[in-house]
Amino acid sequence: MSVKQHIKEYKRELVLEAAAKLFYEKGFQKTTIDDIGAALGVTKPFIYTYFENKYAILEQLFDQSYGDLYVDLTQVLNDKKGSAKDRLQRFVALYVAKNIEYQKFSAIMLEEEKSLSSKKIGDIRRKQRDFDARLARLIEEGASNGEFHVSDPMIASLAISGMVRWTHRWYSPQGRLSVADLTRTMSDLALNLVGCVRA
Amino acid sequence: MSVKQHIKEYKRELVLEAAAKLFYEKGFQKTTIDDIGAALGVTKPFIYTYFENKYAILEQLFDQSYGDLYVDLTQVLNDKKGSAKDRLQRFVALYVAKNIEYQKFSAIMLEEEKSLSSKKIGDIRRKQRDFDARLARLIEEGASNGEFHVSDPMIASLAISGMVRWTHRWYSPQGRLSVADLTRTMSDLALNLVGCVRA
DNA sequence: GATCCAATATACTGGGTAGTATATTTATTT
DNA sequence: AAATAAATATACTACCCAGTATATTGGATC
């Protein structure tokens, strides 16, 4: 890739970053293209050279966030090495860490789903369901080999997703807990939740 | 109250109901006053006789939803009768049931918070924190008398809130589970989560 | 340093929507 | 049933903002 292309790519990233910050703070609908421009000391046509329209910015943000948040996680879920307990623990720890690291994006994905096209909403929900189903399978595995004691692995999966995804709403890096504290505590709670026999 | 006043009150309710449905389906910003009117077979000035502006509708919806969802729950939390286990079980069951019963409102409260004034956001968050703290106290009580085994009651409280509040996103009354099934399963999971010694 | 091209700004348009002033219908009172 | 009052519709205004056509600037090439 040429230097010029790199620079173009970089500017595009800057737009995305500024947009994410504003979408997080004020919401997608209340954020104007002028706002995004102002945040970068730039005007509207600048934005429109990198994105076809306002909606395209949001869509790219979702795609990127989904990648950042879920690709590694799915890998952990698919990895068949180790006990179900170890895998669940690792999974939840990573899930929490990612949710905190990408806090802004987690929030946007949660709160701005309705701003997407119905096609995109469908895509996202389908991926989400698939993801939840994989987690359920891991829990089921642990249940069938006696590591976990849980009556409904799917509900347990959704409960864990809920408790993890909620963290972005209350966790503050300035608070009494480090991210490491949080990931440890949350993965312990998840193991409790699935009735894991503890050491 | 006179018949006239009753009717006025009732019409106001109808506006709120139609608005809630639309806010749930399309979001607050994308819903126009004309949309709400059309849903009721009525025009804009009708709406404006009952609400000062669009924002007032949302605000009232939040106030009402908060009441419907949290007043009873706070009572259960404050009730000191019975073991911590029993109280937590009852609490979670009711919390889940309410979240399902008021699904639309739960969703709106979660997704449209940014559409509120910052004053109102502050109010809501304060109440929410208070609520979470009360739940944490119940968990702490159970931990100190040996019913529960949990290292950080506040985090456990937030985890439970998260797993419950997420239900509105995936539970469908048309699915394989009745509300009763769900409340039972979820309250069991919550007891697991706090490390409750089981029978 | 003149020419050209790309990047970005200025200035504009059009559509949509919140809110309102005025007209009309419907109900109430006498 | 005429007069009055209340409820609601029609028709309008004003503003905001996404998106664009045109102008300008600044850097690359000769």
CSV table of C-alpha atoms (C1' of nucleotides) in Angstrom, one decimal:
chain,number,residue,atom,x,y,z
A,1,MET,CA,0.0,0.0,0.0
A,2,SER,CA,1.3,3.5,-0.9
A,3,VAL,CA,2.0,6.2,1.7
A,4,LYS,CA,-1.0,8.1,0.3
A,5,GLN,CA,-3.3,5.2,0.8
A,6,HIS,CA,-2.0,4.7,4.4
A,7,ILE,CA,-2.7,8.3,5.1
A,8,LYS,CA,-6.2,8.0,3.7
A,9,GLU,CA,-6.8,4.9,5.8
A,10,TYR,CA,-5.5,6.8,8.8
A,11,LYS,CA,-7.8,9.7,8.3
A,12,ARG,CA,-10.7,7.3,7.9
A,13,GLU,CA,-9.8,5.8,11.2
A,14,LEU,CA,-9.8,9.3,12.8
A,15,VAL,CA,-13.3,9.9,11.5
A,16,LEU,CA,-14.5,6.6,13.0
A,17,GLU,CA,-12.8,7.3,16.3
A,18,ALA,CA,-14.4,10.8,16.6
A,19,ALA,CA,-17.7,9.4,15.5
A,20,ALA,CA,-17.6,6.6,18.1
A,21,LYS,CA,-16.8,9.1,20.9
A,22,LEU,CA,-19.8,11.3,19.9
A,23,PHE,CA,-22.2,8.4,19.3
A,24,TYR,CA,-21.2,7.1,22.7
A,25,GLU,CA,-21.7,10.5,24.4
A,26,LYS,CA,-24.8,11.8,22.6
A,27,GLY,CA,-26.2,8.9,20.6
A,28,PHE,CA,-26.2,8.4,16.8
A,29,GLN,CA,-29.3,10.4,16.0
A,30,LYS,CA,-28.3,13.4,18.0
A,31,THR,CA,-24.8,13.5,16.6
A,32,THR,CA,-24.6,15.6,13.4
A,33,ILE,CA,-21.9,15.3,10.7
A,34,ASP,CA,-20.9,18.8,11.6
A,35,ASP,CA,-20.3,17.6,15.1
A,36,ILE,CA,-17.9,15.0,13.9
A,37,GLY,CA,-16.2,17.5,11.6
A,38,ALA,CA,-15.9,20.0,14.5
A,39,ALA,CA,-14.3,17.3,16.7
A,40,LEU,CA,-11.6,16.9,14.1
A,41,GLY,CA,-11.3,20.6,13.1
A,42,VAL,CA,-12.6,19.8,9.7
A,43,THR,CA,-15.8,20.3,7.6
A,44,LYS,CA,-18.5,18.1,6.2
A,45,PRO,CA,-17.1,17.3,2.8
A,46,PHE,CA,-14.1,15.9,4.5
A,47,ILE,CA,-16.3,13.3,6.2
A,48,TYR,CA,-18.1,12.6,2.9
A,49,THR,CA,-14.9,11.7,1.1
A,50,TYR,CA,-14.4,8.8,3.5
A,51,PHE,CA,-18.0,7.7,4.0
A,52,GLU,CA,-20.9,7.7,1.7
A,53,ASN,CA,-23.3,8.8,4.3
A,54,LYS,CA,-23.8,9.1,8.1
A,55,TYR,CA,-25.3,5.6,8.3
A,56,ALA,CA,-22.2,4.0,6.7
A,57,ILE,CA,-20.1,5.3,9.6
A,58,LEU,CA,-22.3,3.5,12.1
A,59,GLU,CA,-22.4,0.4,10.1
A,60,GLN,CA,-18.6,0.2,9.8
A,61,LEU,CA,-18.4,0.9,13.6
A,62,PHE,CA,-20.6,-2.1,14.2
A,63,ASP,CA,-18.7,-4.4,11.9
A,64,GLN,CA,-15.4,-3.4,13.4
A,65,SER,CA,-16.6,-3.6,17.0
A,66,TYR,CA,-18.1,-7.0,16.3
A,67,GLY,CA,-14.8,-8.2,15.0
A,68,ASP,CA,-12.8,-6.8,17.8
A,69,LEU,CA,-15.2,-8.1,20.4
A,70,TYR,CA,-16.2,-11.5,19.2
A,71,VAL,CA,-13.6,-13.0,16.9
A,72,ASP,CA,-11.1,-14.0,19.6
A,73,LEU,CA,-14.0,-15.1,21.9
A,74,THR,CA,-15.4,-17.4,19.3
A,75,GLN,CA,-12.0,-18.9,19.0
A,76,VAL,CA,-11.8,-19.6,22.7
A,77,LEU,CA,-15.2,-21.2,22.5
A,78,ASN,CA,-14.2,-23.4,19.7
A,79,ASP,CA,-10.9,-24.5,21.3
A,80,LYS,CA,-11.6,-28.0,22.6
A,81,LYS,CA,-8.5,-28.3,24.8
A,82,GLY,CA,-8.8,-28.4,28.5
A,83,SER,CA,-11.7,-28.9,30.9
A,84,ALA,CA,-15.0,-27.2,30.5
A,85,LYS,CA,-14.3,-25.3,33.7
A,86,ASP,CA,-11.0,-23.9,32.5
A,87,ARG,CA,-12.4,-23.0,29.2
A,88,LEU,CA,-15.4,-21.2,30.7
A,89,GLN,CA,-13.2,-19.4,33.1
A,90,ARG,CA,-10.9,-18.2,30.3
A,91,PHE,CA,-13.8,-17.3,28.2
A,92,VAL,CA,-15.6,-15.2,30.8
A,93,ALA,CA,-12.3,-13.4,31.8
A,94,LEU,CA,-11.7,-12.5,28.1
A,95,TYR,CA,-15.3,-11.5,27.5
A,96,VAL,CA,-15.2,-9.1,30.5
A,97,ALA,CA,-11.8,-7.7,29.5
A,98,LYS,CA,-13.0,-7.1,26.0
A,99,ASN,CA,-16.2,-5.5,27.1
A,100,ILE,CA,-14.2,-3.1,29.2
A,101,GLU,CA,-11.5,-2.5,26.6
A,102,TYR,CA,-14.1,-1.7,24.0
A,103,GLN,CA,-16.5,-0.1,26.4
A,104,LYS,CA,-17.6,2.7,24.1
A,105,PHE,CA,-18.2,0.2,21.3
A,106,SER,CA,-20.1,-2.2,23.6
A,107,ALA,CA,-22.3,0.6,24.6
A,108,ILE,CA,-22.9,1.7,21.0
A,109,MET,CA,-23.7,-1.8,19.9
A,110,LEU,CA,-26.2,-2.2,22.7
A,111,GLU,CA,-27.9,1.2,22.4
A,112,GLU,CA,-27.8,2.0,18.7
A,113,GLU,CA,-29.0,-1.3,17.2
A,114,LYS,CA,-32.3,0.3,16.2
A,115,SER,CA,-30.4,2.9,14.1
A,116,LEU,CA,-29.2,0.1,11.8
A,117,SER,CA,-31.1,-1.2,8.7
A,118,SER,CA,-33.3,-4.2,9.4
A,119,LYS,CA,-30.9,-6.3,7.2
A,120,LYS,CA,-28.0,-5.4,9.4
A,121,ILE,CA,-30.0,-5.9,12.6
A,122,GLY,CA,-30.8,-9.4,11.3
A,123,ASP,CA,-27.1,-10.1,10.7
A,124,ILE,CA,-26.1,-9.0,14.1
A,125,ARG,CA,-28.8,-10.9,15.9
A,126,ARG,CA,-28.0,-14.0,14.0
A,127,LYS,CA,-24.3,-13.8,14.9
A,128,GLN,CA,-25.3,-13.1,18.5
A,129,ARG,CA,-27.5,-16.1,18.6
A,130,ASP,CA,-24.8,-18.3,17.1
A,131,PHE,CA,-22.4,-17.0,19.7
A,132,ASP,CA,-24.8,-17.7,22.6
A,133,ALA,CA,-25.4,-21.2,21.2
A,134,ARG,CA,-21.7,-22.0,21.2
A,135,LEU,CA,-21.4,-20.8,24.8
A,136,ALA,CA,-24.4,-23.0,25.6
A,137,ARG,CA,-22.7,-26.0,24.0
A,138,LEU,CA,-19.6,-25.5,26.2
A,139,ILE,CA,-21.8,-25.3,29.2
A,140,GLU,CA,-23.7,-28.4,28.1
A,141,GLU,CA,-20.4,-30.2,27.7
A,142,GLY,CA,-19.5,-29.4,31.3
A,143,ALA,CA,-22.9,-30.4,32.5
A,144,SER,CA,-22.8,-33.8,30.7
A,145,ASN,CA,-19.3,-34.7,32.1
A,146,GLY,CA,-20.3,-33.7,35.6
A,147,GLU,CA,-18.2,-30.5,35.9
A,148,PHE,CA,-21.2,-28.3,36.0
A,149,HIS,CA,-24.7,-28.6,37.4
A,150,VAL,CA,-27.2,-26.7,35.4
A,151,SER,CA,-30.7,-27.5,34.3
A,152,ASP,CA,-30.8,-25.4,31.1
A,153,PRO,CA,-27.5,-24.6,29.4
A,154,MET,CA,-29.0,-22.1,27.0
A,155,ILE,CA,-30.4,-20.0,29.8
A,156,ALA,CA,-27.2,-20.2,31.7
A,157,SER,CA,-25.4,-19.0,28.5
A,158,LEU,CA,-27.7,-16.1,28.1
A,159,ALA,CA,-27.5,-15.2,31.8
A,160,ILE,CA,-23.7,-15.1,31.5
A,161,SER,CA,-23.8,-13.0,28.4
A,162,GLY,CA,-26.1,-10.6,30.3
A,163,MET,CA,-24.0,-10.3,33.3
A,164,VAL,CA,-20.9,-9.7,31.2
A,165,ARG,CA,-22.4,-7.3,28.8
A,166,TRP,CA,-23.8,-5.2,31.6
A,167,THR,CA,-20.4,-4.4,32.9
A,168,HIS,CA,-19.8,-1.6,30.5
A,169,ARG,CA,-22.6,0.3,32.2
A,170,TRP,CA,-21.2,0.3,35.7
A,171,TYR,CA,-17.4,-0.5,35.6
A,172,SER,CA,-15.1,2.5,35.9
A,173,PRO,CA,-11.4,2.2,35.5
A,174,GLN,CA,-11.1,4.9,38.2
A,175,GLY,CA,-13.0,2.8,40.7
A,176,ARG,CA,-11.7,0.5,43.4
A,177,LEU,CA,-11.3,-2.5,41.1
A,178,SER,CA,-8.6,-3.1,38.5
A,179,VAL,CA,-9.7,-4.9,35.3
A,180,ALA,CA,-7.8,-7.9,36.5
A,181,ASP,CA,-9.8,-7.9,39.8
A,182,LEU,CA,-13.0,-7.6,37.8
A,183,THR,CA,-12.2,-10.4,35.3
A,184,ARG,CA,-11.3,-12.8,38.1
A,185,THR,CA,-14.4,-12.0,40.2
A,186,MET,CA,-16.7,-12.2,37.2
A,187,SER,CA,-15.3,-15.5,36.0
A,188,ASP,CA,-15.7,-16.9,39.5
A,189,LEU,CA,-19.3,-15.8,39.5
A,190,ALA,CA,-19.9,-17.5,36.2
A,191,LEU,CA,-18.4,-20.7,37.4
A,192,ASN,CA,-20.7,-20.5,40.5
A,193,LEU,CA,-23.6,-19.8,38.2
A,194,VAL,CA,-23.2,-23.0,36.2
A,195,GLY,CA,-22.9,-25.0,39.5
A,196,CYS,CA,-19.2,-25.8,39.0
A,197,VAL,CA,-17.8,-28.0,41.7
A,198,ARG,CA,-15.1,-25.9,43.3
A,199,ALA,CA,-11.7,-26.9,44.6
B,1,MET,CA,-62.5,13.0,39.8
B,2,SER,CA,-65.2,13.8,37.2
B,3,VAL,CA,-66.0,11.7,34.3
B,4,LYS,CA,-64.4,14.2,32.0
B,5,GLN,CA,-61.2,14.1,33.9
B,6,HIS,CA,-61.3,10.3,33.8
B,7,ILE,CA,-61.6,10.4,30.0
B,8,LYS,CA,-58.8,12.9,29.7
B,9,GLU,CA,-56.7,10.7,31.8
B,10,TYR,CA,-57.6,7.7,29.7
B,11,LYS,CA,-56.7,9.5,26.5
B,12,ARG,CA,-53.4,10.5,28.0
B,13,GLU,CA,-52.8,6.8,28.7
B,14,LEU,CA,-53.6,5.9,25.1
B,15,VAL,CA,-51.0,8.4,23.9
B,16,LEU,CA,-48.4,7.0,26.2
B,17,GLU,CA,-49.2,3.4,25.2
B,18,ALA,CA,-49.0,4.2,21.5
B,19,ALA,CA,-45.8,6.2,22.0
B,20,ALA,CA,-44.3,3.3,24.0
B,21,LYS,CA,-45.0,0.8,21.2
B,22,LEU,CA,-43.4,3.1,18.6
B,23,PHE,CA,-40.4,4.0,20.7
B,24,TYR,CA,-39.9,0.3,21.3
B,25,GLU,CA,-40.1,-0.5,17.6
B,26,LYS,CA,-38.4,2.4,16.0
B,27,GLY,CA,-36.7,4.3,18.8
B,28,PHE,CA,-37.5,7.7,20.3
B,29,GLN,CA,-35.7,9.9,17.7
B,30,LYS,CA,-37.1,8.1,14.7
B,31,THR,CA,-40.6,8.3,16.0
B,32,THR,CA,-42.5,11.5,15.0
B,33,ILE,CA,-45.4,13.0,16.7
B,34,ASP,CA,-47.4,12.4,13.5
B,35,ASP,CA,-46.5,8.7,13.8
B,36,ILE,CA,-48.0,8.6,17.3
B,37,GLY,CA,-51.1,10.5,16.1
B,38,ALA,CA,-51.5,8.1,13.1
B,39,ALA,CA,-51.3,5.1,15.4
B,40,LEU,CA,-54.3,6.5,17.3
B,41,GLY,CA,-56.1,7.9,14.2
B,42,VAL,CA,-55.6,11.4,15.4
B,43,THR,CA,-53.6,14.5,14.6
B,44,LYS,CA,-50.7,16.4,16.2
B,45,PRO,CA,-52.6,19.0,18.2
B,46,PHE,CA,-54.4,16.1,20.0
B,47,ILE,CA,-51.1,14.9,21.3
B,48,TYR,CA,-50.0,18.4,22.3
B,49,THR,CA,-53.1,18.9,24.4
B,50,TYR,CA,-51.9,16.1,26.6
B,51,PHE,CA,-48.1,16.7,26.5
B,52,GLU,CA,-46.2,19.8,26.4
B,53,ASN,CA,-43.7,18.4,23.9
B,54,LYS,CA,-42.3,15.1,22.6
B,55,TYR,CA,-39.7,14.9,25.3
B,56,ALA,CA,-42.4,15.1,28.0
B,57,ILE,CA,-43.8,11.8,26.7
B,58,LEU,CA,-40.6,10.0,27.1
B,59,GLU,CA,-40.0,11.4,30.5
B,60,GLN,CA,-43.4,10.3,31.7
B,61,LEU,CA,-42.7,6.9,30.2
B,62,PHE,CA,-39.5,6.6,32.2
B,63,ASP,CA,-41.1,7.7,35.4
B,64,GLN,CA,-44.0,5.3,35.1
B,65,SER,CA,-41.8,2.4,34.0
B,66,TYR,CA,-39.5,3.0,36.8
B,67,GLY,CA,-42.4,2.9,39.3
B,68,ASP,CA,-43.9,-0.2,37.7
B,69,LEU,CA,-40.6,-2.0,37.7
B,70,TYR,CA,-38.9,-1.0,40.8
B,71,VAL,CA,-41.3,0.0,43.6
B,72,ASP,CA,-42.4,-3.5,44.4
B,73,LEU,CA,-38.9,-4.8,44.0
B,74,THR,CA,-37.5,-2.3,46.5
B,75,GLN,CA,-40.2,-3.4,48.9
B,76,VAL,CA,-39.0,-7.1,48.6
B,77,LEU,CA,-35.5,-5.9,49.2
B,78,ASN,CA,-36.4,-4.0,52.3
B,79,ASP,CA,-38.5,-6.8,53.8
B,80,LYS,CA,-36.3,-8.3,56.5
B,81,LYS,CA,-38.4,-11.5,57.0
B,82,GLY,CA,-37.1,-14.9,56.0
B,83,SER,CA,-33.6,-16.2,55.1
B,84,ALA,CA,-31.4,-14.3,52.7
B,85,LYS,CA,-31.8,-17.3,50.3
B,86,ASP,CA,-35.6,-17.1,50.3
B,87,ARG,CA,-35.5,-13.4,49.9
B,88,LEU,CA,-33.0,-13.4,47.0
B,89,GLN,CA,-35.0,-16.2,45.3
B,90,ARG,CA,-38.2,-14.2,45.6
B,91,PHE,CA,-36.5,-11.0,44.5
B,92,VAL,CA,-35.0,-12.5,41.4
B,93,ALA,CA,-38.2,-14.3,40.4
B,94,LEU,CA,-40.1,-11.0,40.7
B,95,TYR,CA,-37.4,-9.1,38.9
B,96,VAL,CA,-37.5,-11.4,36.0
B,97,ALA,CA,-41.3,-11.5,35.9
B,98,LYS,CA,-41.4,-7.7,35.9
B,99,ASN,CA,-38.8,-7.4,33.2
B,100,ILE,CA,-40.8,-9.7,31.0
B,101,GLU,CA,-44.2,-8.1,31.8
B,102,TYR,CA,-42.8,-4.7,31.1
B,103,GLN,CA,-40.6,-5.8,28.3
B,104,LYS,CA,-41.2,-2.8,26.1
B,105,PHE,CA,-40.5,-0.4,28.9
B,106,SER,CA,-37.4,-2.3,30.0
B,107,ALA,CA,-36.1,-2.0,26.5
B,108,ILE,CA,-36.9,1.7,26.2
B,109,MET,CA,-35.3,2.4,29.6
B,110,LEU,CA,-32.2,0.6,28.5
B,111,GLU,CA,-31.9,2.0,25.0
B,112,GLU,CA,-33.3,5.6,25.2
B,113,GLU,CA,-31.5,6.8,28.3
B,114,LYS,CA,-29.4,9.2,26.2
B,115,SER,CA,-32.6,10.9,24.9
B,116,LEU,CA,-33.2,12.2,28.4
B,117,SER,CA,-32.0,15.4,29.8
B,118,SER,CA,-28.8,15.1,31.8
B,119,LYS,CA,-30.7,16.0,35.0
B,120,LYS,CA,-33.1,13.1,34.4
B,121,ILE,CA,-30.2,10.7,33.5
B,122,GLY,CA,-28.7,11.6,36.8
B,123,ASP,CA,-31.9,10.9,38.7
B,124,ILE,CA,-32.3,7.5,37.0
B,125,ARG,CA,-28.7,6.5,37.6
B,126,ARG,CA,-28.9,7.5,41.2
B,127,LYS,CA,-32.0,5.4,41.8
B,128,GLN,CA,-30.4,2.6,39.9
B,129,ARG,CA,-27.3,2.7,42.1
B,130,ASP,CA,-29.4,2.8,45.2
B,131,PHE,CA,-31.3,-0.2,44.0
B,132,ASP,CA,-28.1,-2.1,43.3
B,133,ALA,CA,-26.7,-1.2,46.7
B,134,ARG,CA,-29.8,-2.6,48.4
B,135,LEU,CA,-29.4,-5.8,46.5
B,136,ALA,CA,-25.7,-5.9,47.5
B,137,ARG,CA,-26.7,-5.5,51.1
B,138,LEU,CA,-29.0,-8.5,50.9
B,139,ILE,CA,-26.3,-10.5,49.4
B,140,GLU,CA,-23.8,-9.3,52.0
B,141,GLU,CA,-26.2,-10.3,54.7
B,142,GLY,CA,-26.4,-13.8,53.3
B,143,ALA,CA,-22.6,-13.9,53.0
B,144,SER,CA,-22.0,-12.9,56.6
B,145,ASN,CA,-24.4,-15.5,58.0
B,146,GLY,CA,-23.0,-18.3,55.9
B,147,GLU,CA,-25.9,-18.8,53.5
B,148,PHE,CA,-23.9,-17.4,50.6
B,149,HIS,CA,-20.3,-17.6,49.6
B,150,VAL,CA,-19.3,-14.6,47.6
B,151,SER,CA,-16.2,-12.4,47.7
B,152,ASP,CA,-17.7,-9.2,46.5
B,153,PRO,CA,-21.4,-8.6,47.1
B,154,MET,CA,-21.6,-5.4,45.0
B,155,ILE,CA,-20.2,-7.2,41.9
B,156,ALA,CA,-22.5,-10.1,42.5
B,157,SER,CA,-25.4,-7.6,42.7
B,158,LEU,CA,-24.5,-6.0,39.5
B,159,ALA,CA,-24.0,-9.4,37.8
B,160,ILE,CA,-27.5,-10.4,38.9
B,161,SER,CA,-28.9,-7.2,37.7
B,162,GLY,CA,-27.2,-7.7,34.3
B,163,MET,CA,-28.4,-11.2,33.8
B,164,VAL,CA,-31.9,-10.3,34.7
B,165,ARG,CA,-32.1,-7.1,32.7
B,166,TRP,CA,-30.8,-8.8,29.6
B,167,THR,CA,-33.8,-11.2,29.5
B,168,HIS,CA,-36.0,-8.7,27.7
B,169,ARG,CA,-33.6,-9.0,24.8
B,170,TRP,CA,-34.0,-12.8,24.2
B,171,TYR,CA,-37.0,-14.1,26.0
B,172,SER,CA,-40.0,-14.7,23.8
B,173,PRO,CA,-43.4,-15.6,25.2
B,174,GLN,CA,-43.9,-17.8,22.1
B,175,GLY,CA,-40.8,-19.8,22.9
B,176,ARG,CA,-40.3,-23.1,24.7
B,177,LEU,CA,-40.3,-21.6,28.1
B,178,SER,CA,-43.2,-20.2,30.1
B,179,VAL,CA,-42.6,-17.1,32.3
B,180,ALA,CA,-42.8,-19.4,35.3
B,181,ASP,CA,-40.1,-21.7,33.9
B,182,LEU,CA,-37.9,-18.7,33.3
B,183,THR,CA,-38.3,-17.1,36.7
B,184,ARG,CA,-37.6,-20.5,38.4
B,185,THR,CA,-34.5,-21.1,36.3
B,186,MET,CA,-33.2,-17.6,36.7
B,187,SER,CA,-33.6,-17.5,40.4
B,188,ASP,CA,-31.8,-20.8,40.7
B,189,LEU,CA,-29.0,-19.4,38.6
B,190,ALA,CA,-28.8,-16.4,40.9
B,191,LEU,CA,-28.6,-18.6,44.0
B,192,ASN,CA,-25.8,-20.5,42.3
B,193,LEU,CA,-24.1,-17.3,41.5
B,194,VAL,CA,-23.9,-16.2,45.1
B,195,GLY,CA,-22.6,-19.6,46.1
B,196,CYS,CA,-25.7,-20.5,48.0
B,197,VAL,CA,-25.5,-23.8,49.8
B,198,ARG,CA,-28.3,-25.9,48.2
B,199,ALA,CA,-30.6,-28.4,49.7
C,1,DG,C1',8.0,29.1,-10.5
C,2,DA,C1',4.0,27.8,-13.8
C,3,DT,C1',0.6,24.0,-14.3
C,4,DC,C1',-2.1,20.6,-12.8
C,5,DC,C1',-4.4,17.7,-9.7
C,6,DA,C1',-6.1,16.4,-5.3
C,7,DA,C1',-8.0,17.6,-1.0
C,8,DT,C1',-10.9,20.4,1.5
C,9,DA,C1',-13.7,24.6,2.4
C,10,DT,C1',-17.6,27.7,1.5
C,11,DA,C1',-22.1,28.1,0.4
C,12,DC,C1',-26.3,26.2,-0.9
C,13,DT,C1',-30.6,23.0,-1.4
C,14,DG,C1',-34.2,20.1,-0.1
C,15,DG,C1',-36.7,17.4,2.9
C,16,DG,C1',-38.4,16.3,7.2
C,17,DT,C1',-40.4,17.4,11.6
C,18,DA,C1',-41.5,19.9,16.1
C,19,DG,C1',-44.4,23.0,17.4
C,20,DT,C1',-48.4,26.6,16.6
C,21,DA,C1',-52.2,29.8,14.9
C,22,DT,C1',-56.4,29.5,13.0
C,23,DA,C1',-60.5,27.1,11.5
C,24,DT,C1',-64.0,23.7,12.2
C,25,DT,C1',-66.5,20.4,14.3
C,26,DT,C1',-68.7,18.4,18.3
C,27,DA,C1',-70.6,18.6,22.8
C,28,DT,C1',-72.8,21.4,26.6
C,29,DT,C1',-75.6,24.7,28.5
C,30,DT,C1',-79.6,27.6,28.6
D,1,DA,C1',-82.6,25.0,18.9
D,2,DA,C1',-79.4,29.0,19.7
D,3,DA,C1',-75.3,30.3,22.0
D,4,DT,C1',-71.3,29.1,23.9
D,5,DA,C1',-67.4,26.4,25.1
D,6,DA,C1',-64.3,22.5,24.4
D,7,DA,C1',-61.9,19.4,21.6
D,8,DT,C1',-59.7,18.4,17.5
D,9,DA,C1',-58.4,19.2,12.6
D,10,DT,C1',-56.2,21.9,8.8
D,11,DA,C1',-52.7,24.5,7.4
D,12,DC,C1',-48.7,26.8,8.3
D,13,DT,C1',-43.9,28.3,10.0
D,14,DA,C1',-39.3,27.9,11.3
D,15,DC,C1',-35.5,25.3,12.0
D,16,DC,C1',-32.3,21.8,11.7
D,17,DC,C1',-29.4,18.9,9.2
D,18,DA,C1',-28.0,15.4,5.6
D,19,DG,C1',-26.1,15.7,1.5
D,20,DT,C1',-24.0,18.4,-2.8
D,21,DA,C1',-22.3,21.9,-6.3
D,22,DT,C1',-19.0,25.1,-6.7
D,23,DA,C1',-14.9,27.6,-5.2
D,24,DT,C1',-10.3,27.6,-3.1
D,25,DT,C1',-6.2,26.2,-1.4
D,26,DG,C1',-1.9,23.6,-1.1
D,27,DG,C1',1.1,20.4,-2.7
D,28,DA,C1',3.2,17.4,-6.6
D,29,DT,C1',5.2,17.5,-11.3
D,30,DC,C1',7.5,19.6,-15.1
